[in-house]
Coordinates of C-alpha atoms in Angstrom, one line a residue:
M1 CA 115.1 47.6 62.7
P2 CA 116.1 44.4 64.4
V3 CA 116.0 41.2 62.3
V4 CA 115.7 37.8 64.0
D5 CA 116.5 34.5 62.4
V6 CA 113.8 31.9 63.4
D7 CA 113.8 28.2 62.6
P8 CA 110.2 27.4 61.5
D9 CA 110.6 23.8 63.0
E10 CA 111.3 25.5 66.4
L11 CA 108.2 27.5 66.0
R12 CA 106.1 24.4 65.3
E13 CA 107.5 22.7 68.4
L14 CA 107.2 25.7 70.7
T15 CA 103.7 26.7 69.6
G16 CA 102.3 23.1 69.1
H17 CA 100.9 24.0 65.7
E18 CA 101.9 22.2 62.6
K19 CA 101.5 25.2 60.2
T20 CA 103.3 25.8 57.0
D21 CA 106.0 28.5 56.7
E22 CA 103.6 30.7 54.7
E23 CA 100.9 30.4 57.4
F24 CA 103.3 31.4 60.1
I25 CA 104.5 34.3 57.9
D26 CA 100.9 35.6 57.6
D27 CA 100.2 35.1 61.3
L28 CA 103.4 36.9 62.3
F29 CA 102.6 39.8 59.9
A30 CA 99.3 40.3 61.8
L31 CA 101.4 40.7 65.0
G32 CA 103.7 43.3 63.4
L33 CA 106.6 41.1 62.3
E34 CA 107.5 41.3 58.6
F35 CA 109.1 38.6 56.6
E36 CA 112.4 39.7 55.1
G37 CA 113.6 36.4 53.5
E38 CA 115.2 33.2 54.4
T39 CA 118.8 32.3 55.4
D40 CA 120.8 29.7 53.6
E41 CA 119.7 27.2 56.3
G42 CA 116.0 27.9 55.6
E43 CA 115.4 30.0 58.7
L44 CA 112.8 32.8 58.5
Q45 CA 114.3 36.3 58.8
L46 CA 111.7 38.5 60.6
E47 CA 111.9 42.3 61.1
F48 CA 109.9 44.0 63.8
A49 CA 109.6 47.2 65.6
P50 CA 112.4 47.5 68.3
D51 CA 109.9 48.2 71.1
R52 CA 108.9 44.5 71.3
L53 CA 112.2 43.2 72.7
D54 CA 110.5 40.1 74.1
R55 CA 110.3 38.9 70.5
L56 CA 114.1 38.9 69.9
S57 CA 114.1 35.1 70.3
V58 CA 112.1 32.2 68.9
E59 CA 110.7 31.5 72.3
G60 CA 109.3 35.1 72.6
I61 CA 107.8 34.9 69.1
A62 CA 106.3 31.5 69.9
R63 CA 104.7 32.9 73.1
S64 CA 103.1 35.7 71.1
L65 CA 101.7 33.2 68.6
R66 CA 100.3 31.1 71.3
Y67 CA 98.4 34.1 72.7
H68 CA 97.3 34.9 69.1
Y69 CA 96.0 31.4 68.6
G70 CA 94.1 31.5 71.9
D71 CA 96.3 28.7 73.4
A72 CA 97.4 31.0 76.2
R73 CA 95.6 33.8 78.0
G74 CA 96.4 36.5 80.5
V75 CA 99.6 37.2 82.4
H76 CA 102.0 34.3 83.1
V77 CA 104.8 34.7 85.6
P78 CA 107.2 31.8 86.0
D79 CA 107.6 30.4 89.5
T80 CA 111.0 30.9 91.1
N81 CA 112.8 29.0 93.8
D82 CA 114.4 30.6 96.8
A83 CA 117.9 32.0 96.4
D84 CA 120.9 29.9 97.1
W85 CA 123.4 32.3 95.4
T86 CA 124.4 35.8 96.2
I87 CA 126.1 38.4 94.1
E88 CA 128.0 40.6 96.6
V89 CA 128.9 44.0 95.2
A90 CA 132.1 45.5 96.4
D91 CA 132.6 49.2 96.8
S92 CA 135.5 49.0 94.3
V93 CA 133.1 48.5 91.4
P94 CA 133.7 51.3 88.9
D95 CA 131.4 54.2 89.4
E96 CA 130.6 54.2 85.7
R97 CA 129.1 50.7 85.9
P98 CA 127.7 50.2 89.4
Y99 CA 124.7 48.0 88.9
V100 CA 124.4 44.2 88.6
T101 CA 121.6 41.7 88.5
G102 CA 121.3 37.9 88.0
A103 CA 119.4 34.6 88.1
V104 CA 120.2 30.9 88.3
V105 CA 118.6 28.7 85.7
R106 CA 118.3 24.9 86.4
G107 CA 117.3 22.0 84.3
V108 CA 117.7 23.7 81.0
D109 CA 118.0 21.4 77.9
L110 CA 120.3 23.1 75.5
D111 CA 120.5 21.4 72.1
D112 CA 122.2 23.2 69.2
D113 CA 119.0 25.1 68.2
A114 CA 118.3 26.2 71.8
L115 CA 121.9 27.4 72.3
D116 CA 121.9 29.3 69.0
S117 CA 118.6 31.0 70.0
L118 CA 120.0 32.0 73.4
I119 CA 123.2 33.4 71.9
Q120 CA 121.1 35.4 69.3
L121 CA 118.8 36.7 72.1
Q122 CA 121.9 37.8 74.1
E123 CA 123.4 39.7 71.1
K124 CA 120.2 41.3 70.0
L125 CA 119.5 42.6 73.5
H126 CA 123.1 43.9 73.6
A127 CA 122.5 45.7 70.3
T128 CA 119.1 47.2 71.3
M129 CA 118.3 47.7 75.0
G130 CA 121.9 47.3 76.0
R131 CA 123.0 50.1 73.7
K132 CA 125.8 48.0 72.2
R133 CA 126.7 46.8 75.8
A134 CA 127.2 50.3 77.0
K135 CA 124.0 50.4 79.1
G136 CA 123.7 46.7 79.8
A137 CA 125.7 43.6 79.1
I138 CA 124.8 39.9 79.6
G139 CA 127.0 37.1 80.8
I140 CA 125.8 33.5 80.7
H141 CA 127.9 30.9 82.5
D142 CA 127.9 27.2 83.2
L143 CA 127.0 27.2 86.9
T144 CA 128.8 23.9 87.6
M145 CA 132.1 25.5 86.8
I146 CA 131.7 28.2 89.4
K147 CA 132.8 27.7 92.9
G148 CA 130.9 29.9 95.3
N149 CA 132.5 31.2 98.5
A150 CA 130.5 31.5 101.7
G151 CA 127.9 34.3 101.6
G152 CA 127.7 37.2 103.9
D153 CA 125.6 35.2 106.4
G154 CA 127.7 32.0 106.0
D155 CA 124.9 30.2 104.1
G156 CA 124.7 29.5 100.4
N157 CA 127.1 30.5 97.8
A158 CA 128.4 33.9 96.8
I159 CA 130.3 35.5 93.9
T160 CA 131.6 39.1 94.0
Y161 CA 131.2 41.9 91.6
R162 CA 134.1 44.3 92.1
G163 CA 136.8 46.4 90.4
V164 CA 140.1 45.1 89.1
E165 CA 143.2 46.9 88.1
P166 CA 143.9 46.9 84.3
D167 CA 147.1 44.9 84.9
G168 CA 145.7 43.0 87.9
D169 CA 144.4 39.4 88.0
T170 CA 144.5 37.1 85.0
F171 CA 142.0 34.7 83.4
V172 CA 141.5 32.8 80.2
P173 CA 138.9 34.6 78.0
L174 CA 136.6 32.9 75.6
D175 CA 138.2 31.9 72.2
S176 CA 141.7 32.0 73.8
D177 CA 144.1 29.5 75.4
A178 CA 146.3 32.2 77.2
E179 CA 146.0 33.7 80.6
M180 CA 145.4 37.5 80.1
T181 CA 145.0 40.5 82.3
P182 CA 142.0 42.8 81.5
A183 CA 144.4 45.2 79.8
D184 CA 145.8 42.3 77.7
V185 CA 142.3 41.4 76.6
L186 CA 141.6 44.9 75.4
A187 CA 144.9 45.1 73.5
N188 CA 145.3 41.6 72.1
H189 CA 141.9 39.8 71.9
D190 CA 139.6 40.4 69.0
T191 CA 136.5 40.8 71.2
G192 CA 138.5 42.9 73.6
R193 CA 139.5 45.3 70.9
T194 CA 135.9 45.6 69.7
Y195 CA 134.6 46.7 73.1
A196 CA 137.7 48.4 74.5
D197 CA 136.1 51.8 74.2
L198 CA 133.4 50.9 76.7
V199 CA 135.9 50.7 79.6
A200 CA 139.0 52.4 78.3
E201 CA 138.5 55.5 80.5
Y202 CA 137.9 53.5 83.7
D203 CA 140.5 53.6 86.5
R204 CA 139.3 50.1 87.5
Y205 CA 137.6 47.6 85.2
P206 CA 134.4 45.7 86.2
A207 CA 135.0 42.0 87.1
I208 CA 133.2 39.1 88.6
Y209 CA 135.0 36.6 90.9
D210 CA 134.2 33.3 92.4
D211 CA 136.3 31.4 95.0
L212 CA 138.7 30.3 92.1
G213 CA 139.3 33.8 90.8
L214 CA 138.2 36.1 88.0
F215 CA 135.7 34.5 85.6
S216 CA 133.9 37.4 83.9
F217 CA 135.1 40.7 82.5
P218 CA 131.9 42.7 81.8
P219 CA 130.9 44.2 79.4
V220 CA 133.7 42.8 77.3
I221 CA 134.0 39.0 77.6
N222 CA 133.4 36.0 79.8
G223 CA 136.1 33.5 80.9
R224 CA 136.6 30.3 79.1
R225 CA 136.2 28.3 82.3
T226 CA 132.5 28.9 82.5
E227 CA 131.7 28.7 78.8
V228 CA 128.2 27.4 78.1
T229 CA 127.8 24.3 75.8
T230 CA 125.0 22.0 74.8
G231 CA 126.0 19.9 77.8
S232 CA 125.3 22.7 80.3
R233 CA 122.2 22.1 82.4
E234 CA 122.6 24.7 85.1
L235 CA 123.3 28.4 84.2
L236 CA 124.2 31.6 86.0
V237 CA 122.9 34.6 84.1
E238 CA 124.5 37.9 85.3
M239 CA 124.1 41.4 83.9
T240 CA 125.9 44.6 84.6
G241 CA 125.1 48.1 83.5
T242 CA 124.6 51.7 84.1
D243 CA 120.9 51.5 85.1
Q244 CA 119.2 48.9 87.4
W245 CA 115.9 49.1 85.6
T246 CA 117.4 48.3 82.2
I247 CA 119.4 45.2 83.2
D248 CA 116.5 43.9 85.3
R249 CA 114.2 44.1 82.3
M250 CA 116.8 42.5 80.0
L251 CA 117.1 39.7 82.6
A252 CA 113.3 39.2 82.7
I253 CA 113.3 38.7 78.9
V254 CA 116.1 36.1 79.1
C255 CA 114.4 34.2 82.0
Y256 CA 111.1 34.0 80.2
A257 CA 112.9 32.6 77.1
L258 CA 114.7 29.9 79.2
S259 CA 111.5 29.1 81.1
A260 CA 109.8 28.4 77.8
R261 CA 112.4 25.7 77.3
G262 CA 111.3 24.0 80.5
A263 CA 114.0 25.4 82.8
T264 CA 113.4 26.3 86.4
I265 CA 114.3 29.9 87.5
E266 CA 116.0 30.4 90.9
D267 CA 116.3 33.7 92.7
V268 CA 119.7 35.4 93.3
E269 CA 120.3 38.0 96.0
V270 CA 122.2 41.1 95.0
A271 CA 123.9 42.6 98.1
Y272 CA 125.1 46.2 97.5
P273 CA 127.8 47.5 99.9
D274 CA 127.0 49.3 103.1
A275 CA 127.3 53.1 103.0
D276 CA 130.5 52.9 105.1
A277 CA 132.1 50.2 103.0
A278 CA 134.7 52.6 101.6
T279 CA 135.7 53.7 105.1
S280 CA 136.0 50.2 106.5
A281 CA 137.9 49.1 103.4
S282 CA 140.5 51.8 103.9
T283 CA 141.3 50.6 107.4
D284 CA 141.7 47.0 106.5
A285 CA 145.3 45.8 106.9
D286 CA 144.8 43.5 103.9
A287 CA 142.9 46.0 101.8
D288 CA 143.2 45.4 98.0
A289 CA 141.4 47.3 95.3
D290 CA 138.5 48.0 97.6
A291 CA 140.7 50.4 99.6
D292 CA 140.8 52.6 96.5
A293 CA 137.1 53.3 96.7
D294 CA 136.4 56.9 97.7
A295 CA 132.7 57.2 97.0
T296 CA 129.5 55.6 98.3
H297 CA 127.8 53.2 95.9
P298 CA 124.5 54.6 94.5
S299 CA 122.6 51.6 95.8
A300 CA 124.5 51.4 99.1
G301 CA 122.9 49.2 101.8
R302 CA 120.3 47.6 99.4
T303 CA 119.7 43.9 99.0
L304 CA 117.7 42.9 96.0
V305 CA 116.1 39.6 95.1
R306 CA 116.3 39.0 91.4
P307 CA 115.0 38.3 88.8
D308 CA 112.4 41.1 89.2
L309 CA 109.3 39.5 87.8
E310 CA 106.9 42.0 89.3
V311 CA 103.7 42.7 87.4
T312 CA 103.0 46.4 86.8
E313 CA 99.7 48.1 86.2
K314 CA 98.4 50.8 83.9
S315 CA 94.9 52.1 83.2
V316 CA 93.1 53.0 79.9
S317 CA 89.6 54.2 79.3
H318 CA 87.0 52.5 77.1
D319 CA 86.4 55.8 75.2
R320 CA 90.1 56.0 74.3
I321 CA 90.1 52.5 72.9
E322 CA 86.9 53.0 70.9
S323 CA 87.9 56.4 69.6
T324 CA 91.3 55.3 68.5
I325 CA 90.4 52.0 66.9
G326 CA 87.1 53.2 65.6
V327 CA 85.1 50.1 66.7
A328 CA 82.3 49.8 69.3
F329 CA 83.4 47.2 71.9
D330 CA 81.6 45.6 74.7
P331 CA 83.7 45.9 77.9
D332 CA 83.9 42.1 78.3
E333 CA 85.2 41.9 74.7
V334 CA 88.0 44.4 75.5
V335 CA 89.0 42.2 78.5
D336 CA 89.0 39.2 76.2
L337 CA 91.3 41.0 73.7
L338 CA 93.7 42.1 76.4
E339 CA 94.0 38.6 77.8
R340 CA 94.7 37.4 74.3
S341 CA 97.6 39.9 74.2
G342 CA 99.1 38.3 77.3
L343 CA 97.7 40.9 79.7
D344 CA 95.1 40.7 82.5
A345 CA 92.4 43.3 82.9
T346 CA 89.5 44.2 85.0
Y347 CA 87.1 47.2 84.6
T348 CA 85.0 49.4 86.7
L349 CA 81.7 50.9 85.6
G350 CA 80.9 54.6 86.3
E351 CA 80.7 57.8 84.3
E352 CA 83.2 56.0 82.0
V353 CA 84.5 52.5 81.8
V354 CA 88.1 52.3 82.9
Y355 CA 90.3 49.2 82.6
D356 CA 93.0 48.3 85.1
V357 CA 95.5 46.3 83.1
E358 CA 98.3 44.1 84.5
I359 CA 101.5 43.9 82.5
P360 CA 104.0 41.1 82.6
P361 CA 107.7 42.0 83.3
Y362 CA 108.9 41.2 79.8
R363 CA 106.7 43.8 78.2
V364 CA 109.2 46.7 78.3
D365 CA 107.3 48.5 75.6
V366 CA 104.1 49.4 77.5
L367 CA 104.8 53.0 78.6
H368 CA 101.5 54.7 77.7
P369 CA 97.8 53.8 77.6
Y370 CA 98.1 53.9 73.8
D371 CA 100.3 50.9 74.0
L372 CA 97.4 49.0 75.5
V373 CA 95.1 50.3 72.8
D374 CA 97.6 48.9 70.2
D375 CA 97.4 45.5 71.8
V376 CA 93.6 45.6 71.7
G377 CA 93.8 46.5 68.0
R378 CA 96.2 43.8 67.1
A379 CA 94.2 41.2 69.0
Y380 CA 91.1 42.3 67.2
G381 CA 92.9 42.4 63.9
F382 CA 93.8 45.6 62.1
N383 CA 93.1 43.9 58.8
D384 CA 89.5 43.4 60.0
L385 CA 88.9 47.1 60.5
E386 CA 86.4 48.5 58.0
P387 CA 87.5 51.7 56.4
R388 CA 85.0 54.6 56.5
Y389 CA 85.0 58.2 55.5
P390 CA 85.6 60.7 58.4
D391 CA 82.5 62.5 59.5
V392 CA 83.9 66.0 58.8
G393 CA 82.9 68.7 56.3
T394 CA 86.3 70.0 55.2
V395 CA 88.2 69.9 51.9
G396 CA 91.8 68.9 52.0
G397 CA 94.6 71.1 50.7
R398 CA 98.2 71.8 51.0
H399 CA 99.4 73.8 53.9
D400 CA 101.0 77.2 53.3
R401 CA 104.3 75.9 54.8
S402 CA 104.3 72.9 52.5
R403 CA 103.7 75.2 49.5
L404 CA 106.7 77.4 50.6
E405 CA 108.9 74.3 51.0
D406 CA 108.0 73.0 47.5
A407 CA 108.7 76.4 45.9
A408 CA 112.0 76.7 47.7
R409 CA 113.0 73.2 46.7
A410 CA 112.1 73.8 43.1
S411 CA 114.2 77.0 43.1
L412 CA 117.3 75.1 44.6
V413 CA 116.9 72.2 42.1
G414 CA 116.6 74.7 39.3
L415 CA 120.0 76.1 40.4
G416 CA 121.6 72.7 40.1
F417 CA 121.4 71.4 43.6
E418 CA 120.6 67.8 44.4
D419 CA 117.7 67.6 46.9
L420 CA 118.4 65.5 50.0
L421 CA 116.3 64.1 52.8
N422 CA 118.4 63.4 56.0
F423 CA 117.6 62.2 59.5
H424 CA 116.5 64.9 61.9
M425 CA 118.4 63.1 64.7
I426 CA 122.1 63.2 65.1
S427 CA 124.9 62.8 67.6
G428 CA 126.5 65.5 69.7
P429 CA 130.0 65.2 68.1
E430 CA 128.5 65.3 64.6
N431 CA 126.3 68.3 65.4
Y432 CA 128.9 70.4 67.3
D433 CA 132.4 69.1 67.7
R434 CA 133.2 68.2 64.1
L435 CA 132.1 71.6 63.0
R436 CA 134.0 73.5 65.8
V437 CA 130.7 74.8 67.4
E438 CA 130.1 75.0 71.1
P439 CA 126.7 74.1 72.5
G440 CA 124.9 77.1 74.1
T441 CA 126.6 79.8 71.9
E442 CA 124.9 82.4 69.8
V443 CA 126.1 81.3 66.4
L444 CA 123.9 79.4 64.0
G445 CA 123.8 75.8 65.2
G446 CA 125.0 76.6 68.7
G447 CA 121.7 76.3 70.4
D448 CA 121.1 74.0 73.4
P449 CA 120.3 70.5 72.0
V450 CA 117.1 68.6 72.5
E451 CA 118.5 65.3 73.9
I452 CA 116.8 61.9 73.4
T453 CA 116.3 60.4 76.9
E454 CA 116.6 56.8 75.8
P455 CA 118.4 56.8 72.4
Y456 CA 118.3 53.6 70.4
S457 CA 121.7 54.3 69.0
E458 CA 124.7 56.4 70.0
D459 CA 124.6 57.9 66.5
Y460 CA 121.2 59.5 67.1
T461 CA 121.2 61.1 70.6
Q462 CA 119.6 64.5 69.9
L463 CA 117.7 66.6 67.4
R464 CA 120.0 68.5 65.1
T465 CA 120.2 72.3 65.7
W466 CA 121.1 73.0 62.1
A467 CA 121.2 71.0 58.8
L468 CA 124.8 71.8 57.6
P469 CA 126.3 68.9 59.7
S470 CA 124.0 66.4 57.8
L471 CA 125.2 67.7 54.4
L472 CA 128.8 67.5 55.4
M473 CA 128.2 63.9 56.5
V474 CA 126.8 63.1 53.1
L475 CA 129.8 64.6 51.4
E476 CA 132.1 62.6 53.7
R477 CA 130.4 59.4 52.7
N478 CA 130.6 60.2 49.0
T479 CA 134.2 61.1 48.4
H480 CA 134.4 58.2 45.9
R481 CA 131.8 60.0 43.7
T482 CA 132.6 62.4 41.0
Y483 CA 132.6 66.2 41.6
P484 CA 131.2 68.8 41.6
Q485 CA 128.7 67.8 44.3
D486 CA 126.1 70.5 44.9
L487 CA 123.7 69.4 47.6
A488 CA 120.7 71.1 49.4
E489 CA 118.2 70.2 52.0
I490 CA 115.1 71.7 53.5
G491 CA 114.5 70.1 56.8
L492 CA 113.8 70.3 60.5
A493 CA 116.1 71.9 63.1
A494 CA 115.3 72.3 66.8
E495 CA 116.8 73.6 70.1
R496 CA 115.7 74.0 73.6
D497 CA 113.7 77.2 74.3
D498 CA 111.9 77.6 77.7
A499 CA 109.7 80.4 76.1
E500 CA 107.9 77.7 74.0
N501 CA 105.0 75.7 75.5
T502 CA 106.9 72.5 74.6
R503 CA 110.2 74.0 75.6
V504 CA 111.4 73.1 72.2
A505 CA 111.7 75.7 69.3
E506 CA 111.4 74.0 65.9
R507 CA 112.0 75.5 62.5
R508 CA 112.4 74.6 58.9
T509 CA 115.8 75.4 57.6
V510 CA 117.4 75.7 54.1
A511 CA 121.0 74.4 53.8
A512 CA 123.2 74.0 50.8
V513 CA 126.8 73.1 50.0
L514 CA 128.9 73.4 46.9
A515 CA 131.9 70.9 46.8
R516 CA 134.1 71.5 43.9
T517 CA 137.7 72.5 43.1
D518 CA 136.7 76.2 42.5
A519 CA 134.0 76.5 45.2
S520 CA 134.1 80.0 46.8
Y521 CA 132.1 82.4 48.8
E522 CA 131.0 84.2 45.6
D523 CA 129.6 81.0 44.1
A524 CA 127.5 80.3 47.2
K525 CA 126.3 84.0 47.3
A526 CA 125.3 83.9 43.7
R527 CA 123.0 80.9 44.3
L528 CA 121.6 82.5 47.4
Q529 CA 120.9 85.7 45.5
A530 CA 119.0 83.7 42.9
V531 CA 116.8 82.1 45.5
C532 CA 116.0 85.4 47.1
R533 CA 115.1 86.9 43.7
D534 CA 112.7 84.1 43.1
F535 CA 110.8 85.0 46.3
D536 CA 111.2 88.8 45.9
V537 CA 112.9 89.3 49.2
A538 CA 115.8 91.7 49.9
L539 CA 119.2 90.1 50.7
E540 CA 122.1 91.6 52.6
T541 CA 125.3 89.8 53.7
P542 CA 127.3 91.8 56.3
P543 CA 130.6 90.3 57.5
T544 CA 130.4 88.0 60.5
D545 CA 132.4 85.3 62.4
H546 CA 131.4 81.7 62.6
P547 CA 133.8 78.9 63.8
T548 CA 132.7 76.5 61.0
F549 CA 133.7 79.0 58.3
I550 CA 137.0 80.8 57.3
D551 CA 137.5 84.2 58.9
G552 CA 137.1 86.9 56.3
R553 CA 135.1 84.6 54.0
T554 CA 132.0 84.5 56.1
A555 CA 128.8 86.6 56.2
A556 CA 125.5 86.8 58.0
I557 CA 122.4 86.3 55.9
E558 CA 119.9 89.1 56.4
I559 CA 116.6 88.9 54.6
D560 CA 114.3 91.9 54.7
G561 CA 116.4 93.3 57.4
E562 CA 116.3 90.2 59.7
R563 CA 119.4 88.1 60.4
V564 CA 118.3 84.5 59.6
G565 CA 121.5 82.5 58.7
V566 CA 125.1 82.4 57.6
I567 CA 127.1 81.9 54.4
G568 CA 130.8 81.3 53.8
E569 CA 133.6 79.0 52.9
V570 CA 134.0 76.0 55.2
H571 CA 137.1 76.1 57.4
P572 CA 140.0 73.7 56.4
A573 CA 139.9 72.1 59.9
V574 CA 136.3 71.1 59.3
L575 CA 137.1 69.8 55.8
V576 CA 140.0 67.7 57.2
E577 CA 137.7 66.4 60.0
H578 CA 135.3 65.1 57.2
D579 CA 138.1 63.7 55.0
L580 CA 137.3 66.3 52.2
E581 CA 140.2 67.3 50.0
L582 CA 138.6 70.1 48.0
P583 CA 136.9 73.4 49.0
V584 CA 133.3 73.6 50.2
A585 CA 131.2 76.7 50.2
A586 CA 127.9 76.6 52.1
F587 CA 124.9 78.6 53.4
E588 CA 122.0 78.0 55.7
F589 CA 119.0 80.1 56.7
R590 CA 115.5 79.9 58.0
L591 CA 112.9 78.9 55.5
D592 CA 110.2 81.3 56.9
A593 CA 112.4 84.2 55.9
L594 CA 111.2 83.6 52.3
E595 CA 107.5 84.1 53.1

């Protein structure tokens, strides 16, 4: 989970409370932030759940503490000045990264601590909500070094978000003294090489221009000309990405952090191209990269005023709050607790009390009424809840499935396997490609995946359809260990199934691998037979084909006449893909076949 370094002196200044480090640590724990240690400079290292992205900076943490202490109440939205700058979006912007947002920040006082906090917030947002810059990337510039051209109506200043050829215009990137094209940056600059994969497949690269030329190459690197220093007092914050909502929420978090430093936020207009921009560009005698555009921008014709600091609303019932937290509340007390969480609330009396809650724009975590219940509980104090026995007349016991799992696990351990517990989430390439399996096929592991809509990491984008990929990943990461390595896991596998109420079919699966110089099909089958004898079930292994295993050394697993899995010697191509230099035999089958 994210870890943020926080200077306790900054917390004292921003909260207005002269508390000791230990007192801050206790108060932060009540808010869900855990103390992980101190840096060499004496900064507190705080770990917290990745849903509260507004706490990725000392300013956000201080804001939460001020609400906790009762120094602030309700929703606060910073005032913004009218827009003087426009970001004009050209139709040549790469289709893969069409969205942009921005804000102007004036009167900011950036000492070393404030600048370090801003940089940390930028990088933490990149790593979390921005999905390592793939979904959203932040550029922060010294506004005084940007020369705006005349906007579309001739008033104010404008910059342009457009596409640039890889070997097109040059600029001097940060941490460099040389003029480079975007292609040069990706090939020869350390930061460029780090993020080259994000744009490597683009025909045109994203770029932001002012009247002097290219000054930002998102999502890779900014230009040195607009570098922010402690002497910067006026900033341009721009963000590009694949989703407008994501970058707008990231921008709101940054604007709130800078506003907490006493800065003034100024609107920016984002003007997307007209629907016929591509046509008009192609007829322009002086057409440049815009003439290559052959598709309408997804936000064609829209003009947005940003930052988007609109307050949203959500409702929650009084019964849900009381039944979840287990405390009887007066409605006015609930309103008070919500206001101490940085929210505003009103309620209506009827057959049941319902609260209409206003949510500030930096609270990207409030997606469900239970998120509001959590805020009420934290403001009340989870440590103040009195435990009580549940009012039920049942006696607890182990579930039959749990008993079966334990028995199967004991059998595998008795046969010499080391028991593993892996993540149930995985990436598509790990689940399919590296094992030569095609999604949507009939073979074991080939089911349609259950995709994660908003994955936190590109390494965990779906639920695994079988467990064997997880075991091979463990073998891959342990090639420095001694052999033999006999590993087994009993875990979850899932795939899409419209016949289920949830449209997801879940199952417990038993998987095992034997990695050793003499590993063979016979070795794996002997272990499988021993497991089946322990459960008094009939085993048959008719020949079959599976792309993960060697032809002629693969069989289906049939238990009591039902086909439930596969066994065989892993194909050399799969071994090479996982950097394994010795044979591996494996099997996998449904746990419920042993019942």
